[in-house]
Amino acid sequence: MLNPASASSPSARAPLLQAIAMTKRYGSFAANDSIDLDLYAGEIHALLGENGAGKSTLVKTMYGLIQPSAGELRWMGEKLELTGPSDARAKGIAMVFQHFSLFDNLTVAENVALGLDGVESFAAMSARLAQVSRDYGLPLDPNREVWRLSVGERQRIEIVRALMQNPKLLILDEPTAVLTPQEADQLFTVLFRLKSEGRALLYISHKLDEVKRLCDTATILRGGKKISTCDPRKETAASLARMMVGAEIGEVKATSARATTVPRLLINDLSLEPDDPHGVHLKGISIEVQGGEILGIAGVAGNGQDELFSALSGERLAPHEDNVIIDGHAAGHLSVTDRRKLGAAFVPEERLGHGTAPRMKLSENALLTGHAASHMVHRGFVDKPKTLETVDKTTKTFDVRKAKRDPEAVSLSGGNLQKFIVGR
Amino acid sequence: MQLVLERRAERSTKIAILSPLLAIALTLVTMSILFAILGKNPAMALYVYFIEPLTDSFTLMEIAVKATPLVMIAIGLSLCYLANVWNIGAEGQFIMGAVCGSYLAVVTNGTDPGPWVLPAMLLMGALGGALWAMIPALCKVRYGANEILTSLMLVYVADLIMDYLVRGPWRDPQGMNFPTTASFDPVATVPTLFETGRIHWGALVALIVVALAAVMLGRTIKGFEIRVVGAAPRAAAFAGFNSKRLVLFTFAVSGALAGLAGIIEVAGPVGVLQPGISPGYGFTAIIVAFLGRLNPVGILIAGLFLALTFIGGEGAQISMKIPLDLTKVFQGILLFYVLACDSLILYRIRLIASPKKAIHGTA
């Protein structure tokens, strides 16, 4: 019952979905500039590109979330105009988003029911849910509430929900970003199975090794334009990366560490209760970072990274003031502003709404984190030219691409906004 | 065909200015229909409401008198609303300001205490309004109580406190049992600006408040803090702004301004403390704040416009026997349209031809 009616073999080279000269403009800025893309049944197609290359825009257009400014989509040879995601689902296009759209307080089955457009009864739907999750080896307990589930299990809900629509084309936006290597392997098994059933898969990822292992074709975007379509198995990770950034990637060399007498950052046995019931309890964390050192925190998303970040930035205060020591100063009880005065800077995960105020101009967002340590404020008055100067300097140093000098943060693409946040 | 709301990449400045005007136009159309249903000539009624008051110097001054408290209160409220703090109880803060300021006027009545009385009254009024506003603010910060409910309910408490005072301890002994205090002494009265008419120095105070608010919002870090906390709370916390302290600050400022407006109204045009000193200024000011786009200059214009509806409404009642309640209906419809038109700033309306329902295979 899950076999698509048009289970044609990959060798019949008629594309399932064809994008012709897809263009999407925001003002004078082209997020997608005349992109052609052919997706075939029984094929896993990778979409590669840097942050801000236009990948998200392109797939959102294919899922009916965004109306293109120009160009057209063809579905099995016929012109396709999508009015919205439900229209796309009706045609047989499903999408698994990078950010889950699940209600924490509802059960798995209730969440799936909300995402389906069908008219079947809740009982019939639950039975089908159990059937699909068993068939594909994606075990799920339909009666569990979502907030009790791990990130990998939550993704399973999204995938099962998509599969229950029996899609001909499944779009996956960075599905492995939140998974452990073991969970990712399980996911790949499912993806190969879907491919063998004759479905088309569009797979967005940054991880070149995965793409080489999984995908039959890869399309590379850069700055909103298509650079090339190639067979990733015949390319090296380095050659793929070169096409993504458009230049040879220099080997990263660490400049010799400046000898610091005190560690730049010291965390001593930090424990912190979560402030919301779904949060993670930090227990006895100790870290030391020297000058000239980059320390990575590894772990599957949602295992305390957010909480640790809040404790480091000072959005949440630590129980003891020497739990966090910045450059030799006990900072556990200091506010964000005071920590910035000690020379600390923070780049949060969430770019819009946390790192920046989306509907404010870049100059105002520069003031957001710069009001304490830089000289942007004199006796309570804001020095506007100074804030604009910061924007210009950041734009130049970090190559932030934007439509005008001082646009609202929300109008920048994710990657360009990230550059701005790091730069300021 | 299909109507679609499409998100704009950036907010449209042009629509931001046009939206209140569009709202007013839609309100006028709706009102015309209402007038017609009531059996009145719509053109005539609109003339009496909106044009006639502008043709006479007396009514022009009355518009300024009515706009004074509206603008002062609305400026304070706009600070709250920009910070996503919902003070709905300005009416109560207005009354408590009037009560606290009047205390001095009542106890010094007939003793000729000197020129310090009026400034002290204004100070007491502002303080009274601010303290009354601190109740919902503290309840929100300390206990997480919803400030919309608490501030609104405190309006009725304030009203009853005033009622008790003017019927009990503060009642004018020579007042033939009317619930009112004795008329304030000249030293306890806000002087008028001209020989004739009721326009008083409070109007200038309102203009100063507008200017100060414009400078604070546009140029200072405090104004920036207010806007960030309202627009993106998590980003504000990341910036190191304390949102709880800001709740207290915005409530205190808006309470003080409402209280100041209250005592100026009582010590100015009214001259005594009595029930009914406000025809709902504290509530109408909410409409003024939104119609003025939470912008100080916009609020000044919106305040004058809504003052016009009060005056026009009285005129229409006298000359056309149109019920005064229709003024409130008018103000309600206006707020409705203002909020609706605001969505056009962030979204555009597009007509999209619905595609043919093509059916492909069976899935």
XYZ file of N, CA and C in Angstrom, chain B residues 81-266:
558
model
N 3.222 50.092 26.157
C 2.853 49.183 25.077
C 4.059 48.847 24.206
N 4.965 49.829 24.022
C 6.175 49.547 23.252
C 6.987 48.448 23.929
N 6.964 48.426 25.269
C 7.738 47.436 26.015
C 6.927 46.165 26.249
N 5.754 46.049 25.571
C 4.898 44.881 25.758
C 4.385 44.750 27.186
N 4.149 45.875 27.818
C 3.584 45.894 29.163
C 2.193 46.504 29.007
N 1.170 45.817 29.523
C -0.190 46.235 29.186
C -0.883 46.907 30.361
N -0.642 48.200 30.491
C -1.310 49.006 31.503
C -2.650 49.460 30.940
N -3.735 48.875 31.455
C -5.070 49.226 30.974
C -5.756 50.134 31.998
N -5.083 50.376 33.135
C -5.731 51.064 34.248
C -5.379 52.526 34.384
N -5.049 53.198 33.271
C -4.682 54.613 33.357
C -5.817 55.446 33.960
N -7.061 55.005 33.714
C -8.211 55.736 34.271
C -8.111 55.785 35.805
N -7.732 54.676 36.410
C -7.588 54.631 37.860
C -6.413 55.479 38.329
N -5.317 55.433 37.590
C -4.157 56.236 37.957
C -4.468 57.724 37.820
N -5.273 58.065 36.825
C -5.748 59.435 36.620
C -6.540 59.888 37.851
N -7.458 59.035 38.298
C -8.299 59.393 39.445
C -7.464 59.505 40.718
N -6.542 58.550 40.939
C -5.744 58.605 42.161
C -4.821 59.815 42.161
N -4.326 60.200 40.987
C -3.535 61.429 40.889
C -4.374 62.622 41.304
N -5.595 62.664 40.788
C -6.501 63.766 41.132
C -6.782 63.779 42.629
N -6.999 62.589 43.209
C -7.317 62.500 44.641
C -6.127 62.969 45.484
N -4.925 62.428 45.189
C -3.757 62.764 46.009
C -3.430 64.242 45.914
N -3.490 64.794 44.688
C -3.214 66.224 44.545
C -4.256 67.059 45.258
N -5.503 66.639 45.166
C -6.591 67.410 45.771
C -6.477 67.460 47.291
N -5.824 66.457 47.859
C -5.689 66.424 49.319
C -5.147 67.748 49.823
N -4.061 68.249 49.173
C -3.461 69.509 49.593
C -4.450 70.662 49.432
N -5.155 70.673 48.300
C -6.109 71.753 48.050
C -7.212 71.750 49.098
N -7.630 70.569 49.522
C -8.725 70.480 50.491
C -8.268 70.939 51.871
N -7.061 70.462 52.305
C -6.659 70.805 53.676
C -6.215 72.256 53.804
N -5.750 72.856 52.668
C -5.320 74.260 52.773
C -6.440 75.208 52.407
N -7.637 74.654 52.107
C -8.721 75.492 51.605
C -9.023 76.648 52.558
N -8.974 77.880 51.998
C -9.336 79.054 52.781
C -8.246 79.556 53.707
N -7.027 78.965 53.687
C -5.987 79.421 54.611
C -4.943 80.284 53.916
N -5.066 80.465 52.608
C -4.100 81.238 51.822
C -2.658 80.860 52.148
N -2.270 79.647 51.809
C -0.964 79.142 52.226
C 0.209 79.647 51.389
N -0.012 80.205 50.233
C 1.106 80.702 49.427
C 1.247 79.927 48.133
N 2.162 80.400 47.256
C 2.247 79.855 45.889
C 2.847 78.450 45.804
N 3.343 77.882 46.887
C 3.923 76.523 46.812
C 2.857 75.453 46.616
N 1.615 75.792 46.863
C 0.579 74.761 46.889
C 0.420 74.062 45.545
N 0.325 74.879 44.456
C 0.055 74.257 43.159
C 1.178 73.303 42.737
N 2.460 73.751 42.768
C 3.521 72.782 42.407
C 3.484 71.533 43.285
N 3.235 71.719 44.570
C 3.187 70.565 45.471
C 2.038 69.641 45.092
N 0.900 70.246 44.690
C -0.244 69.424 44.268
C 0.105 68.589 43.040
N 0.782 69.250 42.059
C 1.133 68.521 40.830
C 2.051 67.347 41.169
N 3.007 67.613 42.088
C 3.949 66.568 42.484
C 3.207 65.411 43.152
N 2.304 65.768 44.066
C 1.516 64.744 44.765
C 0.672 63.942 43.775
N 0.129 64.641 42.781
C -0.705 63.974 41.779
C 0.093 62.934 41.008
N 1.287 63.350 40.545
C 2.128 62.434 39.779
C 2.530 61.239 40.644
N 2.871 61.565 41.904
C 3.295 60.515 42.832
C 2.146 59.529 43.094
N 0.949 60.090 43.299
C -0.220 59.245 43.560
C -0.494 58.293 42.406
N -0.439 58.830 41.180
C -0.674 58.002 40.006
C 0.384 56.917 39.889
N 1.653 57.301 40.141
C 2.752 56.347 40.015
C 2.606 55.233 41.044
N 2.277 55.609 42.293
C 2.144 54.586 43.339
C 0.988 53.637 43.027
N -0.117 54.200 42.532
C -1.260 53.347 42.182
C -0.869 52.366 41.078
N -0.034 52.840 40.131
C 0.407 51.975 39.035
C 1.402 50.921 39.518
N 2.087 51.202 40.639
C 3.067 50.240 41.129
C 2.390 48.961 41.643
N 1.116 49.054 42.003
C 0.438 47.852 42.534
C 0.395 46.748 41.478
N -0.190 47.025 40.290
C -0.157 45.947 39.281
C 1.262 45.601 38.830
N 2.153 46.619 38.794
C 3.522 46.356 38.335
C 4.225 45.386 39.284
N 4.113 45.647 40.589
C 4.766 44.761 41.564
C 4.127 43.376 41.552
N 2.792 43.335 41.421
C 2.116 42.034 41.378
C 2.609 41.219 40.195
N 2.867 41.905 39.073
C 3.339 41.191 37.881
C 4.769 40.689 38.101
N 5.627 41.570 38.578
C 7.040 41.225 38.710
C 7.249 40.170 39.796
N 6.525 40.332 40.916
C 6.766 39.469 42.063
C 5.999 38.142 41.959
N 4.732 38.243 41.528
C 3.890 37.041 41.563
C 3.447 36.569 40.179
N 3.819 37.308 39.142
C 3.403 36.912 37.793
C 1.933 37.146 37.512
N 1.298 38.056 38.287
C -0.124 38.332 38.049
C -0.278 39.098 36.747
N -1.331 38.800 36.011
C -1.575 39.456 34.727
C -1.919 40.927 34.939
N -1.080 41.807 34.385
C -1.250 43.237 34.654
C -2.479 43.806 33.965
N -2.961 43.148 32.917
C -4.157 43.656 32.236
C -5.334 43.623 33.207
N -5.488 42.478 33.899
C -6.609 42.331 34.833
C -6.428 43.222 36.048
N -5.241 43.159 36.678
C -5.069 43.898 37.932
C -5.191 45.399 37.705
N -4.553 45.905 36.644
C -4.610 47.354 36.452
C -6.037 47.790 36.130
N -6.755 46.971 35.369
C -8.133 47.328 35.016
C -9.036 47.316 36.256
N -8.876 46.293 37.093
C -9.763 46.196 38.260
C -9.508 47.341 39.242
N -8.248 47.794 39.299
C -7.928 48.877 40.234
C -8.591 50.200 39.828
N -9.051 50.287 38.570
C -9.789 51.481 38.151
C -11.019 51.657 39.032
N -11.739 50.562 39.253
C -13.000 50.654 40.004
C -12.727 50.909 41.478
N -11.602 50.371 41.971
C -11.227 50.652 43.365
C -10.957 52.148 43.524
N -10.176 52.705 42.594
C -9.852 54.131 42.656
C -11.121 54.972 42.602
N -12.026 54.591 41.714
C -13.279 55.317 41.544
C -14.063 55.354 42.856
N -14.099 54.201 43.533
C -14.868 54.125 44.779
C -14.177 54.885 45.910
N -12.838 54.881 45.904
C -12.125 55.655 46.936
C -12.484 57.134 46.799
N -12.447 57.625 45.543
C -12.781 59.027 45.326
C -14.221 59.296 45.737
N -15.104 58.383 45.366
C -16.513 58.528 45.701
C -16.709 58.655 47.206
N -16.014 57.794 47.954
C -16.113 57.823 49.418
C -15.653 59.169 49.948
N -14.495 59.642 49.445
C -13.920 60.876 49.977
C -14.833 62.075 49.745
N -15.378 62.201 48.509
C -16.166 63.407 48.235
C -17.573 63.325 48.845
N -18.011 62.119 49.182
C -19.311 62.014 49.869
C -19.124 62.036 51.377
N -17.898 61.761 51.841
C -17.644 61.678 53.272
C -16.730 62.791 53.741
N -15.485 62.434 54.101
C -14.618 63.377 54.803
C -14.339 64.679 54.059
N -14.296 64.647 52.706
C -13.875 65.852 51.985
C -15.053 66.663 51.448
N -16.273 66.319 51.834
C -17.423 66.990 51.230
C -17.477 68.450 51.658
N -17.836 69.297 50.726
C -17.929 70.732 50.994
C -19.073 71.003 51.986
N -18.785 71.581 53.171
C -19.847 71.817 54.157
C -20.936 72.737 53.609
N -20.535 73.635 52.689
C -21.526 74.535 52.111
C -22.070 74.014 50.776
N -21.874 72.763 50.528
C -22.174 72.235 49.191
C -23.565 71.668 49.036
N -24.470 71.950 49.988
C -25.846 71.465 49.938
C -25.899 69.972 49.698
N -24.973 69.259 50.343
C -24.960 67.805 50.285
C -24.618 67.214 48.925
N -24.208 68.066 47.958
C -23.734 67.493 46.694
C -22.398 66.802 46.937
N -22.149 65.687 46.277
C -20.879 64.984 46.490
C -19.745 65.705 45.787
N -19.212 66.721 46.390
C -18.108 67.468 45.793
C -17.324 68.175 46.884
N -16.023 68.423 46.638
C -15.241 69.209 47.602
C -15.559 70.674 47.375
N -15.062 71.527 48.292
C -15.190 72.959 48.085
C -14.370 73.352 46.863
N -14.769 74.456 46.202
C -13.998 74.931 45.055
C -12.580 75.243 45.501
N -11.603 74.884 44.642
C -10.210 75.111 45.009
C -9.914 76.604 45.058
N -8.996 77.010 45.993
C -8.557 78.405 46.052
C -7.802 78.752 44.783
N -7.728 80.034 44.431
C -6.974 80.426 43.227
C -5.521 79.933 43.263
N -4.879 79.912 44.457
C -3.484 79.446 44.487
C -3.385 77.949 44.217
N -4.501 77.259 44.335
C -4.478 75.811 44.100
C -5.073 75.473 42.740
N -5.113 76.452 41.843
C -5.741 76.254 40.535
C -4.717 76.489 39.427
N -4.774 75.644 38.395
C -3.898 75.838 37.237
C -4.423 77.040 36.455
N -3.587 78.099 36.267
C -4.092 79.301 35.593
C -4.383 79.051 34.122
N -5.355 79.827 33.596
C -5.662 79.711 32.169
C -4.642 80.515 31.381
N -4.529 80.182 30.101
C -3.537 80.849 29.252
C -4.034 82.216 28.792
N -5.360 82.322 28.535
C -5.904 83.574 28.020
C -7.012 84.058 28.947
N -7.451 85.308 28.692
C -8.518 85.890 29.498
C -9.793 85.052 29.365
N -10.141 84.731 28.120
C -11.360 83.959 27.893
C -10.999 82.510 27.593
N -11.981 81.653 27.683
C -11.773 80.239 27.358
C -11.132 79.505 28.525
N -11.130 78.195 28.430
C -10.656 77.381 29.549
C -9.258 76.795 29.303
N -8.664 77.116 28.170
C -7.361 76.526 27.877
C -6.339 76.997 28.920
N -5.552 76.055 29.457
C -4.732 76.344 30.629
C -3.294 75.884 30.422
N -2.452 76.171 31.418
C -1.021 75.867 31.315
C -0.763 74.365 31.154
N -1.719 73.551 31.531
C -1.560 72.104 31.374
C -1.315 71.713 29.933
N -1.888 72.488 28.984
C -1.696 72.182 27.563
C -0.211 72.270 27.218
N 0.471 73.266 27.816
C 1.910 73.401 27.560
C 2.673 72.239 28.184
N 2.225 71.841 29.391
C 2.870 70.690 30.037
C 2.769 69.470 29.112
N 1.593 69.287 28.499
C 1.403 68.136 27.606
C 2.394 68.202 26.443
N 2.592 69.421 25.894
C 3.529 69.557 24.771
C 4.953 69.213 25.211
N 5.315 69.647 26.427
C 6.662 69.338 26.939
C 6.823 67.822 27.094
N 5.758 67.167 27.598
C 5.809 65.712 27.765
C 6.037 65.033 26.416
N 5.332 65.514 25.363
C 5.503 64.951 24.022
C 6.957 65.081 23.586
N 7.540 66.272 23.780
C 8.918 66.507 23.345
C 9.885 65.596 24.107
N 9.710 65.512 25.422
C 10.604 64.673 26.227
C 10.520 63.203 25.791
N 9.293 62.751 25.542
C 9.121 61.348 25.145
C 9.797 61.091 23.800
N 9.668 62.068 22.872
C 10.274 61.894 21.549
C 11.784 61.770 21.675
N 12.383 62.616 22.519
C 13.836 62.564 22.710
C 14.230 61.241 23.356
N 13.466 60.851 24.384
C 13.842 59.629 25.099
C 13.780 58.413 24.178
N 12.679 58.296 23.409
C 12.529 57.105 22.568
C 13.517 57.099 21.415
N 13.787 58.274 20.858
C 14.603 58.323 19.658
C 16.095 58.344 19.929
N 16.501 58.918 21.073
C 17.919 59.206 21.228
C 18.602 58.519 22.402
N 17.848 58.049 23.382
C 18.533 57.547 24.573
C 18.545 56.023 24.622
N 19.438 55.498 25.421
C 19.566 54.049 25.569
C 18.336 53.498 26.293
N 17.720 54.323 27.162
C 16.507 53.878 27.860
C 15.385 53.623 26.856
N 15.245 54.567 25.908
C 14.218 54.412 24.885
C 14.472 53.168 24.049
N 15.731 52.932 23.731
C 16.117 51.739 22.971
C 15.758 50.485 23.753
N 16.063 50.521 25.055
C 15.759 49.376 25.919
C 14.264 49.058 25.876
N 13.439 50.116 25.976
C 11.988 49.910 25.949
C 11.581 49.218 24.664
N 12.139 49.679 23.527
C 11.726 49.116 22.246
C 12.206 47.675 22.083
N 13.434 47.388 22.552
C 13.952 46.014 22.379
C 13.175 45.038 23.245
N 12.917 45.417 24.485
C 12.210 44.493 25.383
C 10.851 44.143 24.787
N 10.207 45.141 24.149
C 8.914 44.871 23.538
C 9.035 44.029 22.283
N 10.048 44.328 21.458
C 10.126 43.692 20.146
C 10.713 42.287 20.222
N 11.698 42.061 21.064
C 12.362 40.754 21.123
C 12.887 40.526 22.532
N 12.036 39.955 23.415
C 12.391 39.833 24.830
C 13.691 39.054 25.065
N 13.897 37.986 24.288
C 15.088 37.176 24.546
C 16.344 37.934 24.116
N 16.238 38.669 23.011
C 17.362 39.482 22.572
C 17.658 40.566 23.610
N 16.609 41.079 24.250
C 16.797 42.113 25.263
C 17.537 41.547 26.475
N 17.174 40.330 26.863
C 17.870 39.695 27.986
C 19.330 39.467 27.616
N 19.544 39.092 26.342
C 20.892 38.862 25.844
C 21.685 40.169 25.845
N 20.983 41.284 25.619
C 21.646 42.588 25.628
C 21.960 43.017 27.053
N 21.410 42.327 28.037
C 21.661 42.680 29.429
C 20.633 43.625 29.999
N 19.480 43.764 29.315
C 18.431 44.618 29.858
C 17.566 43.792 30.809
N 17.187 44.415 31.920
C 16.392 43.719 32.924
C 14.919 44.022 32.677
N 14.176 43.005 32.209
C 12.798 43.271 31.799
C 11.908 43.556 33.000
N 12.221 42.974 34.159
C 11.384 43.234 35.338
C 11.505 44.689 35.779
N 12.749 45.184 35.778
C 12.929 46.574 36.169
C 12.203 47.487 35.185
N 12.168 47.057 33.919
C 11.517 47.894 32.916
C 10.000 47.910 33.105
N 9.426 46.802 33.569
C 7.991 46.783 33.867
C 7.688 47.835 34.929
N 8.520 47.858 35.991
C 8.317 48.839 37.054
C 8.478 50.258 36.506
N 9.511 50.444 35.671
C 9.788 51.779 35.143
C 8.636 52.293 34.289
N 8.179 51.464 33.319
C 7.138 51.951 32.415
C 5.821 52.168 33.157
N 5.513 51.291 34.103
C 4.290 51.493 34.892
C 4.398 52.774 35.705
N 5.579 53.011 36.321
C 5.746 54.205 37.147
C 5.598 55.462 36.305
N 6.232 55.486 35.123
C 6.160 56.685 34.285
C 4.734 56.902 33.795
N 4.086 55.832 33.319
C 2.738 56.041 32.789
C 1.770 56.385 33.909
N 1.974 55.796 35.096
C 1.129 56.146 36.232
C 1.322 57.603 36.619
N 2.584 58.051 36.649
C 2.875 59.432 37.021
C 2.238 60.392 36.022
N 2.338 60.076 34.740
C 1.766 60.976 33.729
C 0.242 60.995 33.827
N -0.368 59.836 34.061
C -1.824 59.792 34.216
C -2.234 60.567 35.463
N -1.470 60.383 36.550
C -1.773 61.096 37.786
C -1.645 62.598 37.607
N -0.581 63.014 36.911
C -0.365 64.440 36.645
C -1.523 64.996 35.818
N -1.939 64.228 34.794
C -3.074 64.651 33.975
C -4.311 64.784 34.853
N -4.460 63.869 35.821
C -5.631 63.898 36.698
C -5.669 65.160 37.545
N -4.542 65.471 38.198
C -4.571 66.637 39.082
C -4.668 67.922 38.273
N -4.062 67.950 37.068
C -4.176 69.155 36.234
C -5.624 69.351 35.809
N -6.303 68.256 35.488
C -7.709 68.348 35.078
C -8.563 68.889 36.227
N -8.325 68.374 37.442
C -9.123 68.783 38.589
C -8.793 70.218 39.007
